[in-house]
mmCIF file of C-alpha atoms in Angstrom:
data_model
loop_
_atom_site.group_PDB
_atom_site.id
_atom_site.type_symbol
_atom_site.label_atom_id
_atom_site.label_comp_id
_atom_site.label_asym_id
_atom_site.label_seq_id
_atom_site.Cartn_x
_atom_site.Cartn_y
_atom_site.Cartn_z
ATOM 1 C CA UNK B 1 0.018 0.143 0.010
ATOM 2 C CA UNK B 2 2.657 2.386 0.951
ATOM 3 C CA UNK B 3 4.463 1.488 -2.349
ATOM 4 C CA UNK B 4 1.710 2.022 -4.252
ATOM 5 C CA UNK B 5 0.987 5.489 -2.585
ATOM 6 C CA UNK B 6 4.590 6.420 -3.606
ATOM 7 C CA UNK B 7 3.928 5.336 -7.141
ATOM 8 C CA UNK B 8 0.967 7.382 -7.309
ATOM 9 C CA UNK B 9 2.374 10.415 -5.665
ATOM 10 C CA UNK B 10 5.279 10.076 -8.137
ATOM 11 C CA UNK B 11 2.786 9.983 -10.928
ATOM 12 C CA UNK B 12 0.796 12.709 -9.686
ATOM 13 C CA UNK B 13 4.251 14.844 -9.194
ATOM 14 C CA UNK B 14 5.333 13.857 -12.490
ATOM 15 C CA UNK B 15 1.816 14.861 -14.197
ATOM 16 C CA UNK B 16 1.982 18.187 -12.409
ATOM 17 C CA UNK B 17 5.496 18.814 -13.508
ATOM 18 C CA UNK B 18 4.798 17.988 -17.010
ATOM 19 C CA UNK B 19 1.735 20.232 -16.995
ATOM 20 C CA UNK B 20 3.796 23.138 -15.319
ATOM 21 C CA UNK B 21 6.667 22.380 -17.934
ATOM 22 C CA UNK B 22 4.224 22.715 -20.720
ATOM 23 C CA UNK B 23 2.522 25.972 -19.382
ATOM 24 C CA UNK B 24 5.892 27.476 -18.840
ATOM 25 C CA UNK B 25 7.035 26.424 -22.305
ATOM 26 C CA UNK B 26 3.726 27.804 -23.779
ATOM 27 C CA UNK B 27 4.421 31.072 -21.864
ATOM 28 C CA UNK B 28 7.977 31.057 -23.019
ATOM 29 C CA UNK B 29 7.049 30.592 -26.591
ATOM 30 C CA UNK B 30 4.271 33.231 -26.550
ATOM 31 C CA UNK B 31 6.896 35.654 -24.769
ATOM 32 C CA UNK B 32 9.448 34.865 -27.620
ATOM 33 C CA UNK B 33 6.670 35.470 -30.453
ATOM 34 C CA UNK B 34 5.813 38.700 -28.806
ATOM 35 C CA UNK B 35 9.512 39.774 -28.407
ATOM 36 C CA UNK B 36 10.008 38.776 -32.019
ATOM 37 C CA UNK B 37 7.057 40.552 -33.041
ATOM 38 C CA UNK B 38 8.151 43.696 -31.375
ATOM 39 C CA UNK B 39 11.762 43.412 -32.865
ATOM 40 C CA UNK B 40 10.351 42.804 -36.368
ATOM 41 C CA UNK B 41 7.905 45.830 -36.012
ATOM 42 C CA UNK B 42 10.953 47.911 -34.832
ATOM 43 C CA UNK B 43 13.104 46.686 -37.442
ATOM 44 C CA UNK B 44 10.398 47.241 -40.131
ATOM 45 C CA UNK B 45 9.848 50.813 -38.623
ATOM 46 C CA UNK B 46 13.640 51.519 -38.701
ATOM 47 C CA UNK B 47 13.920 50.156 -42.608
ATOM 48 C CA UNK B 48 10.574 52.064 -43.436
ATOM 49 C CA UNK B 49 11.938 54.997 -42.014
ATOM 50 C CA UNK B 50 15.356 54.678 -43.813
ATOM 51 C CA UNK B 51 13.645 53.733 -47.255
ATOM 52 C CA UNK B 52 11.492 56.986 -46.733
ATOM 53 C CA UNK B 53 14.622 59.003 -45.989
ATOM 54 C CA UNK B 54 16.422 57.465 -49.119
ATOM 55 C CA UNK B 55 13.433 58.176 -51.420
ATOM 56 C CA UNK B 56 13.249 61.643 -50.071
ATOM 57 C CA UNK B 57 16.944 62.159 -50.591
ATOM 58 C CA UNK B 58 16.633 60.584 -54.110
ATOM 59 C CA UNK B 59 13.790 62.877 -54.972
ATOM 60 C CA UNK B 60 15.358 66.008 -53.612
ATOM 61 C CA UNK B 61 18.491 65.189 -55.899
ATOM 62 C CA UNK B 62 16.163 64.470 -58.945
ATOM 63 C CA UNK B 63 14.384 67.728 -58.215
ATOM 64 C CA UNK B 64 17.446 69.800 -57.876
ATOM 65 C CA UNK B 65 18.900 68.082 -61.214
ATOM 66 C CA UNK B 66 15.575 68.969 -63.039
ATOM 67 C CA UNK B 67 15.612 72.534 -61.504
ATOM 68 C CA UNK B 68 19.328 72.954 -62.653
ATOM 69 C CA UNK B 69 18.271 71.766 -66.041
ATOM 70 C CA UNK B 70 15.185 74.205 -66.203
ATOM 71 C CA UNK B 71 17.415 77.067 -64.926
ATOM 72 C CA UNK B 72 20.035 76.230 -67.646
ATOM 73 C CA UNK B 73 17.541 76.029 -70.431
ATOM 74 C CA UNK B 74 15.836 79.419 -69.039
ATOM 75 C CA UNK B 75 19.278 81.110 -68.998
ATOM 76 C CA UNK B 76 19.925 79.963 -72.690
ATOM 77 C CA UNK B 77 16.487 81.118 -73.804
ATOM 78 C CA UNK B 78 17.268 84.400 -72.042
ATOM 79 C CA UNK B 79 20.686 84.639 -73.698
ATOM 80 C CA UNK B 80 19.126 84.080 -77.144
ATOM 81 C CA UNK B 81 16.084 86.453 -76.544
ATOM 82 C CA UNK B 82 18.779 88.988 -75.421
ATOM 83 C CA UNK B 83 20.756 88.444 -78.548
ATOM 84 C CA UNK B 84 17.839 88.794 -80.646
ATOM 85 C CA UNK B 85 16.691 92.161 -79.095
ATOM 86 C CA UNK B 86 20.353 93.414 -79.497
ATOM 87 C CA UNK B 87 20.454 92.437 -83.148
ATOM 88 C CA UNK B 88 17.210 94.099 -83.724
ATOM 89 C CA UNK B 89 18.366 97.147 -82.230
ATOM 90 C CA UNK B 90 21.342 97.177 -84.389
ATOM 91 C CA UNK B 91 19.385 96.524 -87.305
ATOM 92 C CA UNK B 92 16.933 99.450 -86.638
ATOM 93 C CA UNK B 93 20.007 101.680 -86.044
ATOM 94 C CA UNK B 94 21.477 100.566 -89.201
ATOM 95 C CA UNK B 95 18.295 101.227 -90.870
ATOM 96 C CA UNK B 96 18.250 104.767 -89.369
ATOM 97 C CA UNK B 97 21.851 105.597 -90.306
ATOM 98 C CA UNK B 98 21.289 104.314 -93.859
ATOM 99 C CA UNK B 99 18.112 106.413 -94.184
ATOM 100 C CA UNK B 100 19.995 109.467 -93.004
ATOM 101 C CA UNK B 101 23.017 108.753 -95.492
ATOM 102 C CA UNK B 102 20.440 108.358 -98.303
ATOM 103 C CA UNK B 103 18.725 111.587 -97.417
ATOM 104 C CA UNK B 104 22.249 113.404 -97.253
ATOM 105 C CA UNK B 105 23.201 111.824 -100.728
ATOM 106 C CA UNK B 106 19.891 112.964 -102.227
ATOM 107 C CA UNK B 107 20.199 116.556 -100.772
ATOM 108 C CA UNK B 108 23.776 116.710 -101.947
ATOM 109 C CA UNK B 109 22.994 115.417 -105.269
ATOM 110 C CA UNK B 110 20.274 117.769 -105.542
ATOM 111 C CA UNK B 111 22.440 120.699 -104.677
ATOM 112 C CA UNK B 112 24.981 119.636 -107.140
ATOM 113 C CA UNK B 113 22.371 119.324 -109.934
ATOM 114 C CA UNK B 114 20.977 122.748 -109.043
ATOM 115 C CA UNK B 115 24.506 124.207 -109.124
ATOM 116 C CA UNK B 116 25.258 122.592 -112.646
ATOM 117 C CA UNK B 117 21.785 123.809 -113.797
ATOM 118 C CA UNK B 118 22.588 127.347 -112.746
ATOM 119 C CA UNK B 119 25.860 127.172 -114.364
ATOM 120 C CA UNK B 120 24.560 125.884 -117.386
ATOM 121 C CA UNK B 121 21.590 128.495 -117.593
ATOM 122 C CA UNK B 122 24.191 131.320 -116.799
ATOM 123 C CA UNK B 123 26.484 130.126 -119.512
ATOM 124 C CA UNK B 124 23.673 129.719 -121.918
ATOM 125 C CA UNK B 125 22.146 133.240 -121.149
ATOM 126 C CA UNK B 126 25.679 134.624 -121.640
ATOM 127 C CA UNK B 127 26.209 132.768 -124.819
ATOM 128 C CA UNK B 128 22.549 133.998 -126.001
ATOM 129 C CA UNK B 129 23.466 137.710 -125.041
ATOM 130 C CA UNK B 130 26.747 137.633 -127.015
ATOM 131 C CA UNK B 131 25.039 135.935 -129.870
ATOM 132 C CA UNK B 132 22.329 138.455 -130.014
ATOM 133 C CA UNK B 133 24.935 141.147 -129.632
ATOM 134 C CA UNK B 134 26.852 139.878 -132.523
ATOM 135 C CA UNK B 135 23.605 139.494 -134.528
ATOM 136 C CA UNK B 136 22.415 143.042 -133.698
ATOM 137 C CA UNK B 137 25.921 144.284 -134.819
ATOM 138 C CA UNK B 138 25.683 142.567 -137.976
ATOM 139 C CA UNK B 139 22.164 143.819 -138.651
ATOM 140 C CA UNK B 140 23.215 147.358 -137.549
ATOM 141 C CA UNK B 141 26.323 147.181 -140.010
ATOM 142 C CA UNK B 142 24.108 145.812 -142.817
ATOM 143 C CA UNK B 143 21.418 148.407 -142.173
ATOM 144 C CA UNK B 144 24.157 151.196 -141.932
ATOM 145 C CA UNK B 145 25.722 149.823 -145.114
ATOM 146 C CA UNK B 146 22.281 149.776 -146.922
ATOM 147 C CA UNK B 147 21.518 153.220 -145.741
ATOM 148 C CA UNK B 148 24.660 154.564 -146.816
ATOM 149 C CA UNK B 149 24.321 152.799 -150.062
ATOM 150 C CA UNK B 150 20.722 154.225 -150.392
ATOM 151 C CA UNK B 151 21.994 157.754 -149.549
ATOM 152 C CA UNK B 152 24.678 157.329 -152.326
ATOM 153 C CA UNK B 153 22.103 156.163 -154.648
ATOM 154 C CA UNK B 154 19.612 158.780 -153.765
ATOM 155 C CA UNK B 155 22.065 161.495 -153.965
ATOM 156 C CA UNK B 156 23.493 160.277 -157.291
ATOM 157 C CA UNK B 157 20.208 159.517 -158.906
ATOM 158 C CA UNK B 158 17.926 162.385 -158.019
ATOM 159 C CA UNK B 159 16.881 162.718 -161.430
ATOM 160 C CA UNK B 160 15.941 159.165 -161.776
ATOM 161 C CA UNK B 161 13.223 158.974 -159.182
ATOM 162 C CA UNK B 162 11.670 156.242 -160.708
ATOM 163 C CA UNK B 163 14.657 154.161 -160.386
ATOM 164 C CA UNK B 164 15.192 155.519 -156.890
ATOM 165 C CA UNK B 165 11.618 154.525 -155.917
ATOM 166 C CA UNK B 166 12.222 151.164 -157.265
ATOM 167 C CA UNK B 167 15.513 150.632 -155.630
ATOM 168 C CA UNK B 168 13.656 151.828 -152.515
ATOM 169 C CA UNK B 169 11.093 149.490 -152.969
ATOM 170 C CA UNK B 170 13.722 146.765 -153.427
ATOM 171 C CA UNK B 171 15.402 147.855 -150.291
ATOM 172 C CA UNK B 172 12.298 147.923 -148.261
ATOM 173 C CA UNK B 173 11.447 144.418 -149.663
ATOM 174 C CA UNK B 174 14.930 143.365 -148.681
ATOM 175 C CA UNK B 175 14.675 144.697 -145.337
ATOM 176 C CA UNK B 176 11.059 143.068 -144.929
ATOM 177 C CA UNK B 177 12.599 139.624 -145.858
ATOM 178 C CA UNK B 178 15.762 140.140 -143.672
ATOM 179 C CA UNK B 179 13.757 140.984 -140.701
ATOM 180 C CA UNK B 180 11.242 138.228 -141.188
ATOM 181 C CA UNK B 181 14.075 135.904 -141.508
ATOM 182 C CA UNK B 182 15.971 137.459 -138.509
ATOM 183 C CA UNK B 183 12.405 137.108 -136.408
ATOM 184 C CA UNK B 184 12.022 133.448 -137.518
ATOM 185 C CA UNK B 185 15.533 132.619 -136.396
ATOM 186 C CA UNK B 186 14.991 134.234 -133.112
ATOM 187 C CA UNK B 187 11.700 132.598 -132.528
ATOM 188 C CA UNK B 188 13.351 129.282 -133.676
ATOM 189 C CA UNK B 189 16.140 129.756 -131.007
ATOM 190 C CA UNK B 190 13.714 130.841 -128.377
ATOM 191 C CA UNK B 191 11.544 127.753 -128.979
ATOM 192 C CA UNK B 192 14.608 125.455 -128.886
ATOM 193 C CA UNK B 193 15.731 126.963 -125.496
ATOM 194 C CA UNK B 194 12.064 126.581 -124.086
ATOM 195 C CA UNK B 195 11.966 123.071 -125.406
ATOM 196 C CA UNK B 196 15.518 122.261 -123.431
ATOM 197 C CA UNK B 197 14.142 123.877 -120.404
ATOM 198 C CA UNK B 198 11.109 121.771 -120.550
ATOM 199 C CA UNK B 199 13.090 118.604 -121.281
ATOM 200 C CA UNK B 200 15.107 119.367 -118.230
ATOM 201 C CA UNK B 201 12.303 120.011 -115.887
ATOM 202 C CA UNK B 202 10.308 117.091 -116.928
ATOM 203 C CA UNK B 203 13.550 114.942 -116.686
ATOM 204 C CA UNK B 204 13.743 116.518 -113.133
ATOM 205 C CA UNK B 205 10.206 115.698 -112.264
ATOM 206 C CA UNK B 206 10.381 112.048 -113.551
ATOM 207 C CA UNK B 207 13.776 111.705 -111.550
ATOM 208 C CA UNK B 208 12.046 112.986 -108.460
ATOM 209 C CA UNK B 209 9.026 110.680 -109.081
ATOM 210 C CA UNK B 210 11.243 107.602 -109.742
ATOM 211 C CA UNK B 211 13.123 108.396 -106.439
ATOM 212 C CA UNK B 212 9.833 108.550 -104.433
ATOM 213 C CA UNK B 213 8.667 105.252 -106.019
ATOM 214 C CA UNK B 214 12.043 103.639 -105.176
ATOM 215 C CA UNK B 215 11.757 104.728 -101.414
ATOM 216 C CA UNK B 216 8.304 103.641 -101.470
ATOM 217 C CA UNK B 217 9.005 100.183 -102.699
ATOM 218 C CA UNK B 218 12.234 99.782 -100.491
ATOM 219 C CA UNK B 219 10.002 100.801 -97.465
ATOM 220 C CA UNK B 220 7.678 97.946 -98.453
ATOM 221 C CA UNK B 221 10.162 95.506 -99.163
ATOM 222 C CA UNK B 222 12.054 96.282 -95.761
ATOM 223 C CA UNK B 223 8.610 95.740 -93.960
ATOM 224 C CA UNK B 224 8.085 92.627 -95.905
ATOM 225 C CA UNK B 225 11.571 91.576 -95.050
ATOM 226 C CA UNK B 226 10.782 92.274 -91.267
ATOM 227 C CA UNK B 227 7.646 90.357 -91.012
ATOM 228 C CA UNK B 228 9.156 87.364 -93.020
ATOM 229 C CA UNK B 229 12.171 87.488 -90.388
ATOM 230 C CA UNK B 230 9.754 87.734 -87.690
ATOM 231 C CA UNK B 231 7.622 84.843 -88.854
ATOM 232 C CA UNK B 232 10.599 82.724 -89.389
ATOM 233 C CA UNK B 233 11.989 83.420 -85.931
ATOM 234 C CA UNK B 234 8.529 82.569 -84.496
ATOM 235 C CA UNK B 235 8.439 79.188 -86.329
ATOM 236 C CA UNK B 236 12.021 78.652 -85.094
ATOM 237 C CA UNK B 237 10.962 79.437 -81.535
ATOM 238 C CA UNK B 238 7.960 77.296 -81.643
ATOM 239 C CA UNK B 239 10.042 74.179 -83.005
ATOM 240 C CA UNK B 240 12.516 74.716 -80.272
ATOM 241 C CA UNK B 241 9.964 75.043 -77.627
ATOM 242 C CA UNK B 242 8.174 71.838 -79.019
ATOM 243 C CA UNK B 243 11.510 70.056 -79.054
ATOM 244 C CA UNK B 244 12.195 71.221 -75.308
ATOM 245 C CA UNK B 245 8.765 70.074 -74.304
ATOM 246 C CA UNK B 246 9.245 66.677 -75.654
ATOM 247 C CA UNK B 247 12.676 66.278 -74.263
ATOM 248 C CA UNK B 248 11.249 67.364 -70.869
ATOM 249 C CA UNK B 249 8.214 64.774 -71.127
ATOM 250 C CA UNK B 250 10.971 62.153 -72.121
ATOM 251 C CA UNK B 251 13.265 62.916 -69.115
ATOM 252 C CA UNK B 252 10.222 63.053 -66.837
ATOM 253 C CA UNK B 253 8.742 59.672 -68.093
ATOM 254 C CA UNK B 254 12.272 58.113 -67.544
ATOM 255 C CA UNK B 255 12.804 59.552 -64.105
ATOM 256 C CA UNK B 256 8.949 58.385 -63.206
ATOM 257 C CA UNK B 257 9.954 54.770 -64.528
ATOM 258 C CA UNK B 258 13.290 54.933 -62.466
ATOM 259 C CA UNK B 259 11.359 56.100 -59.162
ATOM 260 C CA UNK B 260 8.706 53.423 -59.837
ATOM 261 C CA UNK B 261 11.304 50.622 -60.180
ATOM 262 C CA UNK B 262 13.297 52.081 -56.926
ATOM 263 C CA UNK B 263 9.970 52.000 -55.123
ATOM 264 C CA UNK B 264 8.943 48.529 -56.481
ATOM 265 C CA UNK B 265 12.541 47.137 -55.568
ATOM 266 C CA UNK B 266 12.376 48.786 -52.187
ATOM 267 C CA UNK B 267 8.855 47.224 -51.516
ATOM 268 C CA UNK B 268 10.032 43.881 -52.747
ATOM 269 C CA UNK B 269 13.114 44.065 -50.527
ATOM 270 C CA UNK B 270 10.764 45.102 -47.442
ATOM 271 C CA UNK B 271 8.441 42.379 -48.141
ATOM 272 C CA UNK B 272 11.473 39.801 -48.321
ATOM 273 C CA UNK B 273 12.764 41.041 -45.156
ATOM 274 C CA UNK B 274 9.394 40.730 -43.248
ATOM 275 C CA UNK B 275 8.881 37.321 -44.572
ATOM 276 C CA UNK B 276 12.348 36.537 -43.550
ATOM 277 C CA UNK B 277 11.533 37.641 -39.813
ATOM 278 C CA UNK B 278 7.936 36.242 -39.757
#
């Protein structure tokens, strides 16, 4: 009986010890699981914070690079625009100087032509006065000779009145014909001088009209050239802007794909770490 009681006690004690061992092992396993969960959560939080910091640093670096590229592009556009404005100012100054030079040349040519015309006119007037003087002297000499001859004939042929009358009539007719011829020559020379003056005046008028039309055509051509150059510059700027926009979109797409790959790689790495810990 005592041996049976001892065996019973030993079995009960063994059962109680096994129960306490199972409870302690279960408590230890639960505690280990809690500790491991806390450690994994802490490690996950640290890795998540590190990945967030890395992503923030990468995004900051990418934004700085993009800002630097945009700043460089803006600086290049500003330099081009300033060079365009400077070229336009130089072109306007050149046109102003060229117009002033053309005006001065036209004024000087007009002064020179007027001087030449005045000298030619003075020379023609002097020549006409001398020619008229010579003609008048010749006419006077002829008239004087005719008068002297008439007087001689009149004095010598007082008795022959009929002959004198006939000679007188002949002299009158000669004088009439001579005066008519002289008047015709004078009229023809005057008409010739007037025609020459009219030709010169019309030539000057045609020259002025041609110069005015040339200036008008030149202004129209300059305006058309300015419009065409402005249109070509706008087209070039539009093409450059379109190319820059396409390049920026391609770069942004590549950066977005790179960020997506990095995020996906970070998520896969984080999932692998979590699965390893679990």
